[in-house]
Short mmCIF file of C-alpha atoms and ligand atoms in Angstrom, two decimals:
data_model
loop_
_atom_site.label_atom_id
_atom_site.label_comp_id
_atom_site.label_asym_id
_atom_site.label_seq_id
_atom_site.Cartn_x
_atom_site.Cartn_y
_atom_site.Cartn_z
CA UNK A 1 21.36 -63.92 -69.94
CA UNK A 2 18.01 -63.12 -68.90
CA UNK A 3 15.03 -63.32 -71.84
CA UNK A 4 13.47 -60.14 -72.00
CA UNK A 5 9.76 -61.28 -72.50
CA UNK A 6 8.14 -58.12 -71.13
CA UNK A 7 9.09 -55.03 -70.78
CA UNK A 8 8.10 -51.76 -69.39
CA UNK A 9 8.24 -47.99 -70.22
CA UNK A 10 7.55 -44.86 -67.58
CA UNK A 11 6.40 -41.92 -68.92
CA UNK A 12 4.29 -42.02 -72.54
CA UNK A 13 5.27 -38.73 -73.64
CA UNK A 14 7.12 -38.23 -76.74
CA UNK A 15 9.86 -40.85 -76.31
CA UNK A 16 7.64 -43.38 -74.12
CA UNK A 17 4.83 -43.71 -76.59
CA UNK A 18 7.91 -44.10 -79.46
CA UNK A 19 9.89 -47.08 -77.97
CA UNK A 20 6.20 -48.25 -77.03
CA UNK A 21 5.87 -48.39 -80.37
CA UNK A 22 8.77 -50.68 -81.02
CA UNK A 23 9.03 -52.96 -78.36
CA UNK A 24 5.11 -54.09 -79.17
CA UNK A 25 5.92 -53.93 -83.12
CA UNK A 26 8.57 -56.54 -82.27
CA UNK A 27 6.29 -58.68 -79.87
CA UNK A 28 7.07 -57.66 -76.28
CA UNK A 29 4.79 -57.61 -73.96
CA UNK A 30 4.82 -53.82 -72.97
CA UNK A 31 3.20 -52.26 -70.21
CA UNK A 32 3.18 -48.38 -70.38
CA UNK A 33 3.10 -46.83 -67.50
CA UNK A 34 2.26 -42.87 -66.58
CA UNK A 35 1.24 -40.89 -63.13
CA UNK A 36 -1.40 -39.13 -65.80
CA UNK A 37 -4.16 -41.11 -66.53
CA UNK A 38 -4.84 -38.35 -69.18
CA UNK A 39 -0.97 -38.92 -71.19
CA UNK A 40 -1.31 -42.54 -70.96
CA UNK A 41 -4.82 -42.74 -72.56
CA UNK A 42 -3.54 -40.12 -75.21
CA UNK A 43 -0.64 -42.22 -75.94
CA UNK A 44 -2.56 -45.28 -76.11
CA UNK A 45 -4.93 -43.51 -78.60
CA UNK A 46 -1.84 -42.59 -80.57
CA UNK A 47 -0.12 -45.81 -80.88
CA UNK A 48 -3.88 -47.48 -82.45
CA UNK A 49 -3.29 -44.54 -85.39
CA UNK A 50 0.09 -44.59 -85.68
CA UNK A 51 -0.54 -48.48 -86.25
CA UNK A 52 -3.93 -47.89 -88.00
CA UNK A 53 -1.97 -45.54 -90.82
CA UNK A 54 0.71 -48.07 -91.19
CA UNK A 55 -1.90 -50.46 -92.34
CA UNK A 56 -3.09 -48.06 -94.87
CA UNK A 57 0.33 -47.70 -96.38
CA UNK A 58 0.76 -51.05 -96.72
CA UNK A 59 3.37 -51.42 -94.41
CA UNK A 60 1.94 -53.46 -91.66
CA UNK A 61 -0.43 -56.51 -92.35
CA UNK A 62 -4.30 -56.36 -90.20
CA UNK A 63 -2.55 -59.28 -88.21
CA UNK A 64 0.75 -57.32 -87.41
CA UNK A 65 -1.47 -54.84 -86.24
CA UNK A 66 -3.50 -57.11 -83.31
CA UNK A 67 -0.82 -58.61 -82.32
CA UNK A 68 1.17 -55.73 -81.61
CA UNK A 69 -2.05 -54.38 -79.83
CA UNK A 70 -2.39 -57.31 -78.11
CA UNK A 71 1.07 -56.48 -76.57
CA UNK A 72 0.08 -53.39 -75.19
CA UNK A 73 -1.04 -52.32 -71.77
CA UNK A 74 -1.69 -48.78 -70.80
CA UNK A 75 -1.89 -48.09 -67.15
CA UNK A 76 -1.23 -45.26 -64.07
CA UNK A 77 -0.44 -48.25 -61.70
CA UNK A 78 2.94 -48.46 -60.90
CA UNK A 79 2.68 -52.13 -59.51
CA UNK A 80 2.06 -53.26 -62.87
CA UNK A 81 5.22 -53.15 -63.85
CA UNK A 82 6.73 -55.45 -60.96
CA UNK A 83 7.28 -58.25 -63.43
CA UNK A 84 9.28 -56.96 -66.02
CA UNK A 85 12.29 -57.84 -67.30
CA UNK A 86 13.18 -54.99 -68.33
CA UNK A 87 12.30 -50.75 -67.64
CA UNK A 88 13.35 -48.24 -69.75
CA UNK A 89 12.26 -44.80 -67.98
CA UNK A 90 11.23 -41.80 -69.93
CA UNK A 91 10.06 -39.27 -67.59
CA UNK A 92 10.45 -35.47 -67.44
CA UNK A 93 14.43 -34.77 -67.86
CA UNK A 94 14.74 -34.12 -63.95
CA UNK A 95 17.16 -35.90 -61.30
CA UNK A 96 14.72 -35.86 -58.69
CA UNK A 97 12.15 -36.95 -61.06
CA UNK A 98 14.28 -40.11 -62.34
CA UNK A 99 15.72 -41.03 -58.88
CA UNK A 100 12.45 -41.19 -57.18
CA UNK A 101 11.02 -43.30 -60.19
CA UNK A 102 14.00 -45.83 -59.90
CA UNK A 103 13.90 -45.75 -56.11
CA UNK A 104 9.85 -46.92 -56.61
CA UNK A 105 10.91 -49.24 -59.27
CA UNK A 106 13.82 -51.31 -57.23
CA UNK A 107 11.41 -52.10 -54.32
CA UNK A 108 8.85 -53.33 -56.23
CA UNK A 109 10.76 -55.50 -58.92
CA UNK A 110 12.65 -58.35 -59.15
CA UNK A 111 16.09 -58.54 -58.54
CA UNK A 112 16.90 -59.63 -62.18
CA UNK A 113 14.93 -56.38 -64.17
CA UNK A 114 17.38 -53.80 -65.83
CA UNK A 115 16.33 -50.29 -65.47
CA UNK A 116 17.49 -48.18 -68.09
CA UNK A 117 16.64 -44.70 -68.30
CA UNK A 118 16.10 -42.84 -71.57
CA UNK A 119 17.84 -40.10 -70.07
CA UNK A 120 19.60 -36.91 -72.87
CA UNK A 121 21.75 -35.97 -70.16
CA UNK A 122 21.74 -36.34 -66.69
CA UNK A 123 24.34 -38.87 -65.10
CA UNK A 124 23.58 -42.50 -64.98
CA UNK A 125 25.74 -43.01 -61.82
CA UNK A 126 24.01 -40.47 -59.96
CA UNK A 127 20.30 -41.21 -60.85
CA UNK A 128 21.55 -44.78 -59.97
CA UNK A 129 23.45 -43.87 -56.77
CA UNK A 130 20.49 -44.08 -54.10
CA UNK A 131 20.00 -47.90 -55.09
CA UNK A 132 20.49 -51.03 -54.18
CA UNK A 133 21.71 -52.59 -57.36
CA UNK A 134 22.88 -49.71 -59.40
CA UNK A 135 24.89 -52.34 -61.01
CA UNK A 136 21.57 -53.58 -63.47
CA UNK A 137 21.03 -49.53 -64.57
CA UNK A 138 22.59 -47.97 -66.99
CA UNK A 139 21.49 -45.41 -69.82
CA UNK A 140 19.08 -46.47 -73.07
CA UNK A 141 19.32 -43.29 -75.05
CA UNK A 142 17.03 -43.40 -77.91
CA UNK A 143 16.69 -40.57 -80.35
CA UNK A 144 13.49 -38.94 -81.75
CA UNK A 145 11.30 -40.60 -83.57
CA UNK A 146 12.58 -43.36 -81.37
CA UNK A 147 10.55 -46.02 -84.39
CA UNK A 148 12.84 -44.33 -87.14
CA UNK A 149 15.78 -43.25 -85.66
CA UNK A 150 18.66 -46.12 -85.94
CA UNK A 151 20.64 -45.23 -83.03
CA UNK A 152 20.66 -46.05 -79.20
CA UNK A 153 23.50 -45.02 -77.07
CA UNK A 154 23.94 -47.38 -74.58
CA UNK A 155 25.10 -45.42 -71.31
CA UNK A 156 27.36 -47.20 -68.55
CA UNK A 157 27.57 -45.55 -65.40
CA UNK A 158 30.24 -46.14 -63.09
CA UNK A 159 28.55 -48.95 -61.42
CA UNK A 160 26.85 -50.71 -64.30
CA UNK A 161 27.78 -54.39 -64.61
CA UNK A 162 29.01 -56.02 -68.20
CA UNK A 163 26.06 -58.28 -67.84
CA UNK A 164 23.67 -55.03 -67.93
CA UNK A 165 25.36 -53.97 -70.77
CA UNK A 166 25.19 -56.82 -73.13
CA UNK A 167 21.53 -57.55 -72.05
CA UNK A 168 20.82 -54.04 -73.16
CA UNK A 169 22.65 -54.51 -76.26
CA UNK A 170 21.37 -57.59 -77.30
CA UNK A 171 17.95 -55.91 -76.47
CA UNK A 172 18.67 -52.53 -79.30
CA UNK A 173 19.92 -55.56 -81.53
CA UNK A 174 16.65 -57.41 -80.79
CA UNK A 175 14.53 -53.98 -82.33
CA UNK A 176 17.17 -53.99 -85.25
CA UNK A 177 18.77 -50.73 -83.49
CA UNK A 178 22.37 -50.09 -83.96
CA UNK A 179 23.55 -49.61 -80.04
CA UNK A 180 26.57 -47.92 -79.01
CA UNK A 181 28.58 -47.53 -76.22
CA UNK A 182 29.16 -44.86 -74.34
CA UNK A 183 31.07 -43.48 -71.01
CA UNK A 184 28.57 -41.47 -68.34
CA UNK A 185 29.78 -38.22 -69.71
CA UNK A 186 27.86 -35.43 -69.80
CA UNK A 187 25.32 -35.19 -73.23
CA UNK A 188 27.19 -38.53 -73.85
CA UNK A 189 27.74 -38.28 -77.89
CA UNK A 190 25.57 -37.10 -79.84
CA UNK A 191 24.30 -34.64 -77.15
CA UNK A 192 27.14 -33.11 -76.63
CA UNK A 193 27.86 -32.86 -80.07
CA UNK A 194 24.38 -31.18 -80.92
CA UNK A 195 24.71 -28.73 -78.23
CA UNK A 196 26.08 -25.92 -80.89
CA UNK A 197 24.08 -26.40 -83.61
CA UNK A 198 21.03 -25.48 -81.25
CA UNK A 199 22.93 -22.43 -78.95
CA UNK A 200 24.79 -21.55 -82.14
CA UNK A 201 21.75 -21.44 -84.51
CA UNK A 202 19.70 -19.22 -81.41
CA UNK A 203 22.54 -16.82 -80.74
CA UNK A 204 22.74 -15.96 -85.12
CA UNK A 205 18.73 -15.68 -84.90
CA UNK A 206 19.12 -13.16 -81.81
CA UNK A 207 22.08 -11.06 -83.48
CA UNK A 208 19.75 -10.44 -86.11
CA UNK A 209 22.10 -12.38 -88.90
CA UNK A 210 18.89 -14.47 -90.35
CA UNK A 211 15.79 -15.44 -89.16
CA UNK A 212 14.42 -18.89 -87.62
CA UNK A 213 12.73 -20.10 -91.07
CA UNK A 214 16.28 -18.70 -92.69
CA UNK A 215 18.20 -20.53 -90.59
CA UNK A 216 16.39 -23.58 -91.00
CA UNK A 217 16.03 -23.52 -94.69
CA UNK A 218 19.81 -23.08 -94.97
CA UNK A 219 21.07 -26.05 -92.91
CA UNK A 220 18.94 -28.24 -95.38
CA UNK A 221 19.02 -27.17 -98.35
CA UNK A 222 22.92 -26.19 -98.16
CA UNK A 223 23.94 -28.33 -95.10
CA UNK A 224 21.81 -31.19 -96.40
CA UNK A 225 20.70 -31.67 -92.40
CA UNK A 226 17.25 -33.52 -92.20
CA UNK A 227 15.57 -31.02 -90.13
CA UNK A 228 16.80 -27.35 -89.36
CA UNK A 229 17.78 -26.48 -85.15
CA UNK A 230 14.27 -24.67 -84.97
CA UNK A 231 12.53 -27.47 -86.42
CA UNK A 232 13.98 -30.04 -84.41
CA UNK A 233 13.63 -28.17 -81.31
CA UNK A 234 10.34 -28.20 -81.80
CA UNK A 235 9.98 -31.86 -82.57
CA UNK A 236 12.29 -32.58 -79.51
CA UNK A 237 9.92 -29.97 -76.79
CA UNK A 238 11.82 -26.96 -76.22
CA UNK A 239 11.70 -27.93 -72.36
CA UNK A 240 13.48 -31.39 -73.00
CA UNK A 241 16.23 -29.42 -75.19
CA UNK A 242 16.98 -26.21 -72.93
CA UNK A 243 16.48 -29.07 -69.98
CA UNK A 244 19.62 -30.89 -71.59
CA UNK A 245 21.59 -27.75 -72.56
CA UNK A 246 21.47 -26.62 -68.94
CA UNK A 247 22.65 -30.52 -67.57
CA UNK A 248 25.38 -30.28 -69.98
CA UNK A 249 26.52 -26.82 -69.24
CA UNK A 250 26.75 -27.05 -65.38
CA UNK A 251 28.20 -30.61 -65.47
CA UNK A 252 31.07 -29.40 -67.47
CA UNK A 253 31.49 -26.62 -64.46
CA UNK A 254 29.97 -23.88 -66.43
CA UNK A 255 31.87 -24.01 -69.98
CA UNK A 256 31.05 -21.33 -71.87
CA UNK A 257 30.79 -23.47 -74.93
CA UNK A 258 27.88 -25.23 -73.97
CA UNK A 259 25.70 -21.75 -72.38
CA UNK A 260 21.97 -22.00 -73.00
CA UNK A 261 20.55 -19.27 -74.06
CA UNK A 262 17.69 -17.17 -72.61
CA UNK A 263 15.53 -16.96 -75.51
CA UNK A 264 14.71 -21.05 -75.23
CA UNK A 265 13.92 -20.36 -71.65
CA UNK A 266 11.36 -17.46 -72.29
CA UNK A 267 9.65 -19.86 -75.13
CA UNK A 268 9.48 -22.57 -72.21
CA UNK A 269 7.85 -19.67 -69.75
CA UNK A 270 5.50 -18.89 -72.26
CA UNK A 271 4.31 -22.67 -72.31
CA UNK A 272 5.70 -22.97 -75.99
CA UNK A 273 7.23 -25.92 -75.95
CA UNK A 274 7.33 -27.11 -79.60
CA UNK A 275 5.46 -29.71 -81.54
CA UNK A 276 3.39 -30.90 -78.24
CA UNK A 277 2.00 -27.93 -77.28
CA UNK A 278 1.28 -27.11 -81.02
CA UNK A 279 3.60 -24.19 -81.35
CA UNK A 280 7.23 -23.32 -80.24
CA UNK A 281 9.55 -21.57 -82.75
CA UNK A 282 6.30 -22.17 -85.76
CA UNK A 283 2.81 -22.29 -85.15
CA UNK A 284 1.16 -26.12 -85.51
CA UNK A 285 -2.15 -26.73 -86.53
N1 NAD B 1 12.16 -35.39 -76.74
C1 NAD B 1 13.27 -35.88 -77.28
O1 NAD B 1 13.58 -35.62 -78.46
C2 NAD B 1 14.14 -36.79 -76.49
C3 NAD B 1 15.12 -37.55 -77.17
C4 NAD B 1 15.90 -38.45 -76.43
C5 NAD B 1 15.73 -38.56 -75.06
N2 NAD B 1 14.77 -37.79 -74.43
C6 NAD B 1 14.62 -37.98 -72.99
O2 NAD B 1 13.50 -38.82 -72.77
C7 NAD B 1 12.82 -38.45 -71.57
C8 NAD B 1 11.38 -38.12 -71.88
O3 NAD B 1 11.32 -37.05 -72.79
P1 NAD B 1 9.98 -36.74 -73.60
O4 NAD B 1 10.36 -35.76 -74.66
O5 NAD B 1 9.28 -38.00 -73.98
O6 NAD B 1 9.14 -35.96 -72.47
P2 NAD B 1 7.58 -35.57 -72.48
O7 NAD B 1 7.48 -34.30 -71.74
O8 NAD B 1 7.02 -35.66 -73.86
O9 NAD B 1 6.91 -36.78 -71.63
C9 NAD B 1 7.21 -37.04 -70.30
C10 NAD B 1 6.11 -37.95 -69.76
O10 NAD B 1 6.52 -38.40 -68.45
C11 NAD B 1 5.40 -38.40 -67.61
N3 NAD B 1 5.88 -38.34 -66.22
C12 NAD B 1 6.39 -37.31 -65.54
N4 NAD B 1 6.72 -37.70 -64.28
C13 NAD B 1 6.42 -39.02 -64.20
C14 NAD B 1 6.53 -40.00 -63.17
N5 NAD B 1 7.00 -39.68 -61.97
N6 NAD B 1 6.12 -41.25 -63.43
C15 NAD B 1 5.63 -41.58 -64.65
N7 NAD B 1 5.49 -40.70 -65.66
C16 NAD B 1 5.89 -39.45 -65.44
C17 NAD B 1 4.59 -37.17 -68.03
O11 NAD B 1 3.24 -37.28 -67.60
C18 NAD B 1 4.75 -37.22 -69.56
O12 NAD B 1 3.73 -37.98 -70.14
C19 NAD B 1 13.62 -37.28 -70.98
O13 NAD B 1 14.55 -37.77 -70.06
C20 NAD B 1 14.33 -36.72 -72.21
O14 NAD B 1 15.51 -36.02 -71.89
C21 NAD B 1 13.98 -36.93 -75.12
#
């Protein structure tokens, strides 16, 4: 089994600049790569507070802190990332997107690095497909906040390779993640699963049976869910969710079950994508 000693993430959005986070908390060299100079400097900027306020709290030491720093290494130059042992992309939710990234990533890597892709939805086999070796990818699906959340879903596609899997395992283990496996289904679990409490909780809001903030309130104080389906939309990016809804829908052949629904797709057209761009269903400060 290969040692993963360093390790690389593409795309420091939401998800990047979370399992940033933990691979450098847990000592691995990490470099973090984006095509915007502008997301990867903001991430970078992020991860120093997010690590500054655990100090504060009490819950990392000064020397936690510089070390896990240390670990980090922000860059828009792809041929950083030629010696890693391991990639986990987490670009935009496109196939083209994530195909052209892996296609980049093969031909300048070694043979041994595992590319995993963060993927919600799209199929591991086919972002893999155009490759070489699509036997080392396979699917590291982390949830949001990827620090907090326990669970990875760890995605083999038809091709994947036992030894990719275990590595990949081992790795969640390694972050003190509980990893599952899971069949290149579409929305693999908990995806699929979530689909209707998002479409479900949109189509009540639009036939006027309770509002968003209703809604919301009711699934947590009542359904004892963390966060309501307009909440979490937001926290996931409204683009990201509708992005997944749509994967899932048309790679079960159009279910009706799984339909987005049009009002997600005006909030994206509107540029009100949640959290990120500080307003989606609410209005962030
Ligand atoms: N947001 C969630 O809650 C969530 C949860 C689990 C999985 N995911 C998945 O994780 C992935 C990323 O989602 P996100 O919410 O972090 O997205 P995001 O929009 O917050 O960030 C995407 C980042 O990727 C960068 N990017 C785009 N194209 C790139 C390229 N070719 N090379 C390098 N960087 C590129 C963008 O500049 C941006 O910084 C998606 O596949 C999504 O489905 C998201």
């Amino acid at each position: 089994m290969v040692q993963m000693k360093k390790v690389g993430v593409v795309g420091s959005g939401t998800m990047g600049t979370g399992i940033v986070q933990l691979a450098i908390q847990n000592g691995y060299k990490t470099v973090m790569f984006d095509i915007s100079n502008q997301a990867a400097q903001r991430a970078k900027e992020q991860l120093e507070k997010i690590l500054a306020r655990l100090v504060e709290k009490g819950k990392l030491t000064k020397a936690d802190q510089a070390e896990a720093l240390a670990c980090l290494q922000a860059t828009t130059e792809m041929d950083l990332l030629k010696d890693c042992d391991l990639i986990i992309e987490a670009a935009s939710e496109k196939l083209e997107v994530k195909q052209a990234i892996f296609k980049q990533l093969e031909a300048i890597c070694h043979d041994k690095t595992i590319l995993a892709t963060n993927t919600s939805s799209l199929s591991i086999t086919e972002i893999a497909g155009a490759l070489k070796q699509p036997e080392k990818v396979a699917g590291l699906h982390f949830f949001n906040p990827a620090p907090l959340m326990p669970l990875v879903e760890v995605v083999s596609g038809i091709n994947t390779n036992e030894q990719t899997v275990e590595q990949l395992f081992a790795w969640a283990n390694s972050l003190k993640k509980t990893a599952v496996l899971c069949k290149d289904t579409p929305g693999f679990i908990v995806n699929r699963v979530a689909r209707p409490f998002y479409n479900e909780a949109l189509r009540i809001m639009n036939d006027g049976v309770a509002s968003v903030e209703q809604i919301d309130r009711i699934m947590k104080k009542a359904g004892h869910f963390k966060m309501g389906p307009f909440e979490l939309q937001d926290l996931i990016g409204i683009d990201i969710n509708l992005a997944t809804t749509k994967t899932v829908h048309q790679n079960y052949y159009g279910e009706s079950r799984f339909r987005p629904h049009y009002y997600q797709e005006r909030l994206v057209q509107a540029g009100r994508l949640g959290r990120k761009t500080k307003g989606g269903f609410y209005t962030y400060e």
